[in-house]
Coordinates of N, CA and C in Angstrom, one line a residue:
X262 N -73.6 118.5 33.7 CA -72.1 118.5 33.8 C -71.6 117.2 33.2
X263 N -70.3 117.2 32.3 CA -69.7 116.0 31.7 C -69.2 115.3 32.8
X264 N -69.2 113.8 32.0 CA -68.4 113.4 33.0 C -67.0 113.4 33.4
X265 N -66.2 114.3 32.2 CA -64.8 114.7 32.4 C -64.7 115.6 33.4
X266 N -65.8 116.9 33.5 CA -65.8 117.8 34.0 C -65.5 117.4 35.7
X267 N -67.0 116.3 35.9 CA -66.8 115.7 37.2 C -65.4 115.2 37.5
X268 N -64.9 114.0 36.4 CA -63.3 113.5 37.0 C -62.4 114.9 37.3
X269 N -62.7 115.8 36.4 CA -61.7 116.9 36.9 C -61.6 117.7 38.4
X270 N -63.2 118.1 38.6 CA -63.9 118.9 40.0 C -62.8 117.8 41.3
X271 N -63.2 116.3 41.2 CA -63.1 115.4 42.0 C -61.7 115.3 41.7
X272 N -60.6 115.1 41.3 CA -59.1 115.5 41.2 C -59.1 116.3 41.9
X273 N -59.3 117.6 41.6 CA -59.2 118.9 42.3 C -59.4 118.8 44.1
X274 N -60.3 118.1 43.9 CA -60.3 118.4 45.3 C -59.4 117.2 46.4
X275 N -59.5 116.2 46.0 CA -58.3 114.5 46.3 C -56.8 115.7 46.1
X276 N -56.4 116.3 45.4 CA -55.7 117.5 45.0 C -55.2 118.2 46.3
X277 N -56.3 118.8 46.7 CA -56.5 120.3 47.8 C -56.2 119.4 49.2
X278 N -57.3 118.2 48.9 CA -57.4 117.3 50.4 C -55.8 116.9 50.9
X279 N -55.3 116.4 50.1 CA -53.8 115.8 50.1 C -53.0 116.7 50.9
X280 N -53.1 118.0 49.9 CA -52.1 119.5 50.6 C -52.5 119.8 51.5
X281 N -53.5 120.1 51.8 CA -54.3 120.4 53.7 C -53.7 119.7 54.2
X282 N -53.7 118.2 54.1 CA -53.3 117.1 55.0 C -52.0 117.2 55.1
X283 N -51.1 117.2 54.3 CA -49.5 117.5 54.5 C -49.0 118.6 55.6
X284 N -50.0 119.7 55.1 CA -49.5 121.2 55.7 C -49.7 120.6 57.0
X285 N -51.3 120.3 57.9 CA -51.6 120.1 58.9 C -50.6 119.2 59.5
X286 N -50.3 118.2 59.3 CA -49.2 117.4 59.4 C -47.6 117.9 60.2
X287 N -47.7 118.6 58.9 CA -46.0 119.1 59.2 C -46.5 120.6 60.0
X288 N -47.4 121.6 60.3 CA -47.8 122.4 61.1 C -47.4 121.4 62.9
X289 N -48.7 120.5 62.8 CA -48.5 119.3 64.3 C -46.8 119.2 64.5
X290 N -46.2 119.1 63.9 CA -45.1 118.6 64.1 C -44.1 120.0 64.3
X291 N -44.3 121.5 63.9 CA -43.8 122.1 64.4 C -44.0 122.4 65.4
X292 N -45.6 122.6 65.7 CA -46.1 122.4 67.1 C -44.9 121.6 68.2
X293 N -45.1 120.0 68.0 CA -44.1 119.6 68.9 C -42.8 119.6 69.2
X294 N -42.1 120.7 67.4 CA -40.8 121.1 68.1 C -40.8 122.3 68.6
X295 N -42.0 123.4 68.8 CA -42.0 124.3 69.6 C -42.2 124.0 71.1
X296 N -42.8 122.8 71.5 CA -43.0 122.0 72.9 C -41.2 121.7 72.9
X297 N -40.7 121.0 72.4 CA -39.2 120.6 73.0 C -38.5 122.0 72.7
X298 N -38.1 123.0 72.1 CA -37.5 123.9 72.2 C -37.9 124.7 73.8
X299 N -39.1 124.7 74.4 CA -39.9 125.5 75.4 C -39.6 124.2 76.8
X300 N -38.9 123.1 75.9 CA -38.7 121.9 77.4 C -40.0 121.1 77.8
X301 N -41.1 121.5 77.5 CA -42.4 121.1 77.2 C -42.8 119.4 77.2
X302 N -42.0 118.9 76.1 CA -42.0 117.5 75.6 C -40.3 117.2 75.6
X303 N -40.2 116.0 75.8 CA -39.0 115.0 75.8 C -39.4 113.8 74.8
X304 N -39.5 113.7 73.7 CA -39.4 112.8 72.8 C -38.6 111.3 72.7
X305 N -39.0 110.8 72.1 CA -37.9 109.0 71.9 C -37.5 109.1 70.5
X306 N -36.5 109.6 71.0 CA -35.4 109.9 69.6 C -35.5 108.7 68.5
X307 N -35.7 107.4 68.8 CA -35.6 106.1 68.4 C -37.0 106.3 67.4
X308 N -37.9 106.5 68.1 CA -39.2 106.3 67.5 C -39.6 107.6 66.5
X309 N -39.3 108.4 67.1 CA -39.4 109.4 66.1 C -38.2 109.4 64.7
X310 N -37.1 108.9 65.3 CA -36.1 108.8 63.7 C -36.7 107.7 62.7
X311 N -37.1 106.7 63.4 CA -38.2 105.9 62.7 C -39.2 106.1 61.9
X312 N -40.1 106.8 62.7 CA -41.3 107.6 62.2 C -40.1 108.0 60.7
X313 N -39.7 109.0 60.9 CA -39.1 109.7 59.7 C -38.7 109.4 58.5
X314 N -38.2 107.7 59.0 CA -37.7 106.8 58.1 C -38.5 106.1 57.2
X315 N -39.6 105.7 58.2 CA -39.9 104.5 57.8 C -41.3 104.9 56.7
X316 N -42.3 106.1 57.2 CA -43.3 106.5 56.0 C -42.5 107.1 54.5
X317 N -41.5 107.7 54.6 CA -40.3 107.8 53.3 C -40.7 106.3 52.6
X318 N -40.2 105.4 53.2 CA -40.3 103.7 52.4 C -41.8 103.9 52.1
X319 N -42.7 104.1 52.8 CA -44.1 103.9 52.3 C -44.2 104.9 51.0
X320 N -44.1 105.8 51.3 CA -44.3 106.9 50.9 C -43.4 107.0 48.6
X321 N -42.2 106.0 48.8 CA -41.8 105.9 47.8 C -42.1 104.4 47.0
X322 N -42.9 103.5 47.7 CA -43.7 102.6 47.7 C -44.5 103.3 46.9
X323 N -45.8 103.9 47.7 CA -46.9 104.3 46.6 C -46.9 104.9 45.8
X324 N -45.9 106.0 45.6 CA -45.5 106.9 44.4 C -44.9 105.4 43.4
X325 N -44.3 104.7 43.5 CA -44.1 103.7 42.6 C -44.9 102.9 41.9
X326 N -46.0 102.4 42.9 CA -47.5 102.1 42.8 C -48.1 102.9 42.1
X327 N -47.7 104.4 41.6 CA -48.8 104.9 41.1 C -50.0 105.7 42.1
X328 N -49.7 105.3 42.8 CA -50.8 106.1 44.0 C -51.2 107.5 44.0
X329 N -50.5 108.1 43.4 CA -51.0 109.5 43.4 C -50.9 110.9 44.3
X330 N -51.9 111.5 44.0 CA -51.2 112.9 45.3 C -51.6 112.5 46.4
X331 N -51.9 112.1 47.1 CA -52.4 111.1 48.4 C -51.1 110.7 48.8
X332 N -49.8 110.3 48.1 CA -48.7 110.0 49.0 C -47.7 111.3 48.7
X333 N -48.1 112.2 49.2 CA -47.9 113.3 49.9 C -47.7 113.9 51.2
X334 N -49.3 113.3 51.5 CA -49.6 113.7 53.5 C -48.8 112.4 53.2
X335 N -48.4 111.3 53.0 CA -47.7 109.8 53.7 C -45.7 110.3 53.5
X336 N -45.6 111.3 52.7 CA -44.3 112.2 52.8 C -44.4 113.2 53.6
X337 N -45.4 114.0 53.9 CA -45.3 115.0 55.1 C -45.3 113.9 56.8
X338 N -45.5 112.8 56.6 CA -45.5 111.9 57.9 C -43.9 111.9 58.1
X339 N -43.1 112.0 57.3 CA -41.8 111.0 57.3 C -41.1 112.5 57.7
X340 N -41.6 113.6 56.6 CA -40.6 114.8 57.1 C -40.6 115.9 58.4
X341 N -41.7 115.7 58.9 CA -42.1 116.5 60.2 C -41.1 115.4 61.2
X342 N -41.0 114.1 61.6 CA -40.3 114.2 62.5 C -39.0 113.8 62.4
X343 N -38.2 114.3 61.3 CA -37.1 114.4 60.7 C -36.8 116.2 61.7
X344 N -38.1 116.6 61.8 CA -37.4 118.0 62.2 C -37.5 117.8 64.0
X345 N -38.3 117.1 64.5 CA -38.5 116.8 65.8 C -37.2 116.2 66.5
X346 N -36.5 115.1 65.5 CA -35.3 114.6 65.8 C -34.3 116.0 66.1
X347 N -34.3 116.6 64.8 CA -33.2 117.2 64.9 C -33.6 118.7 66.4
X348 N -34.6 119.0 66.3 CA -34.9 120.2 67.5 C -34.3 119.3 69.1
X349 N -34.8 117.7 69.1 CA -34.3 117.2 70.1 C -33.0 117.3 70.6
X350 N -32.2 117.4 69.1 CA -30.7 117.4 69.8 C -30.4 118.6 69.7
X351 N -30.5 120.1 68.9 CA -30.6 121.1 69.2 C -30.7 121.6 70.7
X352 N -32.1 121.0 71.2 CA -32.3 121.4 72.2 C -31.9 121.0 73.8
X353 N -31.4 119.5 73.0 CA -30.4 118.8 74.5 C -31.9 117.6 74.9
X354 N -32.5 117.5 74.4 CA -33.8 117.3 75.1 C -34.4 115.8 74.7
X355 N -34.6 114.7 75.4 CA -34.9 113.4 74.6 C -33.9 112.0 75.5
X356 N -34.5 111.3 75.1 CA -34.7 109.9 75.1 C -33.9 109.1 74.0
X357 N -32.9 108.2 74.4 CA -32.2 107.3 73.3 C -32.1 106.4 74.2
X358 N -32.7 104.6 73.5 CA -32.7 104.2 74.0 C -32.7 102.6 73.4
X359 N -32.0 102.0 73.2 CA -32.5 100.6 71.9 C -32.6 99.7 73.0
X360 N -33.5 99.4 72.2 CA -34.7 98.0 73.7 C -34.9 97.2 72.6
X361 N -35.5 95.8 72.5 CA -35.6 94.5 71.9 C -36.6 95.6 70.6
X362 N -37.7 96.2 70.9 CA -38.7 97.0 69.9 C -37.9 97.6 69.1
X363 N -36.8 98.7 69.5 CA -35.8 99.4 68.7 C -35.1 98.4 67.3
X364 N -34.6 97.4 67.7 CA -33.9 97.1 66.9 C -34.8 95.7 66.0
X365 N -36.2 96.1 66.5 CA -37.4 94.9 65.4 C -37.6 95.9 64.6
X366 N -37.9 97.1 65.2 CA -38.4 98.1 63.9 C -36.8 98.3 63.3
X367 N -36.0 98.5 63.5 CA -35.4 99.0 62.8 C -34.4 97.0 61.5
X368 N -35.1 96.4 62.1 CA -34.8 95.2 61.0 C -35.5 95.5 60.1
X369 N -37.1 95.8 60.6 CA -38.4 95.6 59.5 C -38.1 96.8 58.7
X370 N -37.5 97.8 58.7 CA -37.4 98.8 58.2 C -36.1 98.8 57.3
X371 N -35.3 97.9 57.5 CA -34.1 97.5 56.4 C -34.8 96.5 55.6
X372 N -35.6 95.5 56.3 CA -36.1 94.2 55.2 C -37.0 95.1 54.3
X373 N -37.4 96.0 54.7 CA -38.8 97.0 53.8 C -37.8 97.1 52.9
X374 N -36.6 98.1 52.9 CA -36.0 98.4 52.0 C -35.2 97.3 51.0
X375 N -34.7 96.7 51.3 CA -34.0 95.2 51.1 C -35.2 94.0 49.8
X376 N -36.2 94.1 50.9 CA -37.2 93.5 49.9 C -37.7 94.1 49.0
X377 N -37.8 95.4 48.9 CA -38.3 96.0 47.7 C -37.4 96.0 46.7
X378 N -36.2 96.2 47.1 CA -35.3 96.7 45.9 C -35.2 94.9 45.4
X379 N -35.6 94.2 46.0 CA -35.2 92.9 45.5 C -36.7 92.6 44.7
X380 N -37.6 92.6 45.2 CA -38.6 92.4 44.2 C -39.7 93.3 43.7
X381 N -39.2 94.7 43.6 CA -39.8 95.7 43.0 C -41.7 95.9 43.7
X382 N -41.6 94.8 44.7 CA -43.3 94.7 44.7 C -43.6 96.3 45.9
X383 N -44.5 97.0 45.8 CA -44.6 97.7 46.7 C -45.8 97.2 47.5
X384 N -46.5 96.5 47.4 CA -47.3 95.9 48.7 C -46.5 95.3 49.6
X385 N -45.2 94.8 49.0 CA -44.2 94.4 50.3 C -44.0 94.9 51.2
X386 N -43.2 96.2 50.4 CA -42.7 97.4 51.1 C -43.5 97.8 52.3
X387 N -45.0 98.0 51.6 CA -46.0 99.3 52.4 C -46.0 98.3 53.5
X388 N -46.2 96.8 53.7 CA -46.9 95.8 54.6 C -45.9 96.1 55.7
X389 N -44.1 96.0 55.6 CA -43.4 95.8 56.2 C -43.0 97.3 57.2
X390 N -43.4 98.3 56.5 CA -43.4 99.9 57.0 C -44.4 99.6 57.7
X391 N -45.5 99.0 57.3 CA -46.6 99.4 58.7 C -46.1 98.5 59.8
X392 N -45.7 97.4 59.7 CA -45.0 96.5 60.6 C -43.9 97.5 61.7
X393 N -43.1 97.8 60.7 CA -42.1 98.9 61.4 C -42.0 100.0 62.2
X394 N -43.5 100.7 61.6 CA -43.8 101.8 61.8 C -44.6 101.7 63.5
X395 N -45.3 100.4 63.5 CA -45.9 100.0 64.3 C -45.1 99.9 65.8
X396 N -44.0 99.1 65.6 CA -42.7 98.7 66.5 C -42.0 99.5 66.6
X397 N -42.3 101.1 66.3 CA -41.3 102.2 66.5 C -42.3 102.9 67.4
X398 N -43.8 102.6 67.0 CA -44.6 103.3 68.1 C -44.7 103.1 69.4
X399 N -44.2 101.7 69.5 CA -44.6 101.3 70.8 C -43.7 101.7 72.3
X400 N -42.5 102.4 71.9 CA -42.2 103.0 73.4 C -42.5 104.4 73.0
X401 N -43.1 105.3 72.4 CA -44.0 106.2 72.5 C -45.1 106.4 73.1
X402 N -46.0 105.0 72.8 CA -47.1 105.0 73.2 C -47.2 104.5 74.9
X403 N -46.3 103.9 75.2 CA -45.5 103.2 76.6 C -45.8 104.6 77.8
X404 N -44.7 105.4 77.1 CA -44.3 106.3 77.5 C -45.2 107.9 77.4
X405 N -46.2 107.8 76.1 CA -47.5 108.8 76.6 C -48.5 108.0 77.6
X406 N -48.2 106.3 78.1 CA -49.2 106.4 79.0 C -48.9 107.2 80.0
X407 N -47.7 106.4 80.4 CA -46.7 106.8 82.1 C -46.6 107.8 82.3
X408 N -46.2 108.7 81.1 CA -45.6 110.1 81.4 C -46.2 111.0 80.4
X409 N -48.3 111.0 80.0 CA -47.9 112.2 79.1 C -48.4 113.6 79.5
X410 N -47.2 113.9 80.6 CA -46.9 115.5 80.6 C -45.4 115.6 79.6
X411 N -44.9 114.3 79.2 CA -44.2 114.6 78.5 C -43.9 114.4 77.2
X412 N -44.9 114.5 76.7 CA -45.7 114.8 75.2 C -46.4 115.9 75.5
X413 N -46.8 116.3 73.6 CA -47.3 117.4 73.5 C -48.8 116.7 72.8
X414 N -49.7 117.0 73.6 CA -50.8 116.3 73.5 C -51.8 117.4 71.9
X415 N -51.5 118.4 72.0 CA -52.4 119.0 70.4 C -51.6 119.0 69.5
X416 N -49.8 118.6 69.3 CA -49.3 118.4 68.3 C -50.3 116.8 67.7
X417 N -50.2 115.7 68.6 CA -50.9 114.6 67.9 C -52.2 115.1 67.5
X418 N -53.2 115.6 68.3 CA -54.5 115.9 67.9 C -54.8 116.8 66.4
X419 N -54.0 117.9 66.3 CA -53.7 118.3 64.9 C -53.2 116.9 64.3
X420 N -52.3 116.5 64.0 CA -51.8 115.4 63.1 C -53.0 114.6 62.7
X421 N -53.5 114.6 63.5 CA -55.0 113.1 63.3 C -55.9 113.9 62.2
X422 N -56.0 114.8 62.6 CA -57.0 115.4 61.6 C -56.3 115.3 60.4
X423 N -54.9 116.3 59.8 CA -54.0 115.7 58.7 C -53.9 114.4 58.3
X424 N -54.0 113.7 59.1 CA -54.4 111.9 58.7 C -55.3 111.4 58.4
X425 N -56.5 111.8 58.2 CA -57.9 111.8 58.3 C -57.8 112.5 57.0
X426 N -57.5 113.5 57.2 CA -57.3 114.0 55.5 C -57.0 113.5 54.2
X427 N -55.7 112.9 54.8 CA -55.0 112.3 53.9 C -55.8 110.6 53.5
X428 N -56.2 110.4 54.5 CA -57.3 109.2 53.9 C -58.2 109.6 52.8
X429 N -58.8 110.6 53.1 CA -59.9 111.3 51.9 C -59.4 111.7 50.6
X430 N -58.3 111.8 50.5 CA -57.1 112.3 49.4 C -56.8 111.3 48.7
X431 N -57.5 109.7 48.8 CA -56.8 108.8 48.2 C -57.5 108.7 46.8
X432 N -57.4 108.8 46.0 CA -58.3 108.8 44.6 C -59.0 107.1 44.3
X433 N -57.9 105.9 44.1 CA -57.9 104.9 43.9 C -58.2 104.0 45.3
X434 N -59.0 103.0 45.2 CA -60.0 101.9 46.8 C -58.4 101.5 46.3
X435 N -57.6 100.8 46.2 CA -56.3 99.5 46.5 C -55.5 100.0 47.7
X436 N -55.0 98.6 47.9 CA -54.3 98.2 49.2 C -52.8 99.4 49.3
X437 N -52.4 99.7 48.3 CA -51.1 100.1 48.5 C -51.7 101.4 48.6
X438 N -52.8 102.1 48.1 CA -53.3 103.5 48.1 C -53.8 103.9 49.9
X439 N -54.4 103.2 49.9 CA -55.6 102.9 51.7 C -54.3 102.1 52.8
X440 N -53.5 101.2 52.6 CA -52.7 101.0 54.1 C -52.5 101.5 55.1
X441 N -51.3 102.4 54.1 CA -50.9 102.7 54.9 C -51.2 104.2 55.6
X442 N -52.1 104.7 54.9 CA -53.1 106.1 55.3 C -53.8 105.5 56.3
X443 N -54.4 104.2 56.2 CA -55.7 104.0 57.8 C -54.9 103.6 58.4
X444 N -53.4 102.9 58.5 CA -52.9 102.8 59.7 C -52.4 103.8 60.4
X445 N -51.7 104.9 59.8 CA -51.7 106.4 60.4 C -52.9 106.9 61.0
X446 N -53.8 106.8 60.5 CA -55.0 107.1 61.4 C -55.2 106.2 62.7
X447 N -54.9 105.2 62.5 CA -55.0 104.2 63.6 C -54.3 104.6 65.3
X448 N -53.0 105.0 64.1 CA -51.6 104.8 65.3 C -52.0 106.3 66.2
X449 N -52.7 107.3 65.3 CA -52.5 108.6 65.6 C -53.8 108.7 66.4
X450 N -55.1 107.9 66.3 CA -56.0 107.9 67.1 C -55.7 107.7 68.3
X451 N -55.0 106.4 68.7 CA -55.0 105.5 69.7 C -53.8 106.7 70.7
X452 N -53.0 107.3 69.8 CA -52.2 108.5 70.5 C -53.0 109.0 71.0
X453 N -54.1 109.7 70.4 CA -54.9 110.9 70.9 C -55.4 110.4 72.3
X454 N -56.0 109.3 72.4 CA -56.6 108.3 72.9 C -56.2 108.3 74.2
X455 N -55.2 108.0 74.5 CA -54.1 107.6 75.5 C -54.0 108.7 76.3
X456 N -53.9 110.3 75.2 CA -53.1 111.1 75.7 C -54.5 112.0 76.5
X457 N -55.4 111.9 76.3 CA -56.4 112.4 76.2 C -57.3 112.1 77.3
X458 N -57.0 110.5 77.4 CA -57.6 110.0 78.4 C -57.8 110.0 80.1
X459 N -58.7 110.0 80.9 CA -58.3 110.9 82.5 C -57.6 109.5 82.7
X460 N -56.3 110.1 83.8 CA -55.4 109.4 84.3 C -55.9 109.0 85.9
X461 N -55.6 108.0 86.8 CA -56.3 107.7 87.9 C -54.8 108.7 89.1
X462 N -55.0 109.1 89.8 CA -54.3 110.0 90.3 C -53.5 109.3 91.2
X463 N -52.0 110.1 91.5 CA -51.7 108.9 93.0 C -52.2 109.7 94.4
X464 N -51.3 109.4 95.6 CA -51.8 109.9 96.6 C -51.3 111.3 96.7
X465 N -49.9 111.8 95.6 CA -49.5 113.4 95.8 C -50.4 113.7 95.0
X466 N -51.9 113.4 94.1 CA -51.9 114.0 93.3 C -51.4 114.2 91.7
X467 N -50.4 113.4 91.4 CA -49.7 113.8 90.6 C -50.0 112.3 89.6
X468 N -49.8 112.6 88.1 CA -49.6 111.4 87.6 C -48.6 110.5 87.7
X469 N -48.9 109.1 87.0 CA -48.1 107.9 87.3 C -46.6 108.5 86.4
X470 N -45.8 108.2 86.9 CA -44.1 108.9 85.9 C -43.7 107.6 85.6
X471 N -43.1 107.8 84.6 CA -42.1 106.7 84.0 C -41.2 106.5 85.1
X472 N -40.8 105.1 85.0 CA -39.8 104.2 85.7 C -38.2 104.5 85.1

């Protein structure tokens, strides 16, 4: 077999991996607006409009970079909870709330945009999305400790796998290709993690609830 033939086989499939990974992605994420339509899950409107926002900046980051079909599943991140938001208010259902985190992520996510357009660099961009993206997680993750009967625990667990994918989808080893894909894997493990994890019971029985 040439070695064109090979670069082509191995396209193809960085190709297939990418699409899997998006579909799975944005599948998880209908998942969890079929949990808030059913009352199921109560979302953080904050963190999720974030989510939506902030992998878009990555996402047109690596497409700038050159990155390839690999920032695809990092566009199916941004557009699934674009639809989560909106089922939330459809359905009356969610959390709004700006706390000192709300409004760090949502700086880091204007400086992302701000500094790129100012120095065209996309390693800035991608560094300051993961920053953002990070600080939008954190009353999600708060709030799947306390309360996750109110998350939808196999919407995350499908998504991880779509992020897992999407890591294998990356054609090119560089920083702007690999970030921001293993930090989604990161953020989405440590979900699974949390959500997955046995909770220590109180005396009714019941789990610890948000405050």
């Amino acid at each position: 077999m040439s070695p064109v033939t090979i670069g082509a086989n191995f396209s193809t499939m960085h190709t297939v991996l990418a699409i899997a990974g998006a579909v799975i992605n944005f599948v998880a994420c209908l998942s969890y607006v079929r949990a808030i339509l059913k009352r199921e899950a109560t979302p953080n409107r904050v963190t999720w409009l974030l989510w939506a926002l902030v992998p878009l900046i990555a996402a047109a980051a690596q497409w700038r970079a050159g990155v390839g079909i690999s920032t695809l599943v990092v566009l199916s991140v941004g557009a699934g909870p674009a639809c989560v938001v909106l089922a939330s208010f459809v359905r009356g259902t969610g959390s709004w709330r700006l706390g000192p985190f709300d409004y760090l992520c949502g700086a880091c996510s204007l400086a992302a945009l701000a500094l790129w357009a100012i120095t065209g660099d996309p390693v800035t961009a991608i560094v300051l999305s993961i920053l953002a993206d990070a600080a939008a997680a954190l009353p999600t993750l708060r709030k799947a400790w306390l309360a996750p009967a109110t998350e939808d625990r196999r919407a995350y667990l499908i998504s991880l796998v779509g992020m897992a994918l999407g890591i294998f989808s990356v054609q090119e080893a560089t920083f702007t290709a690999y970030a921001f894909n293993a930090y989604l894997v990161a953020v989405s493990g440590l979900l699974v993690l949390i959500l997955y994890l046995p909770r220590r019971r109180s005396l009714n029985g019941t789990a610890p609830r948000m405050r």
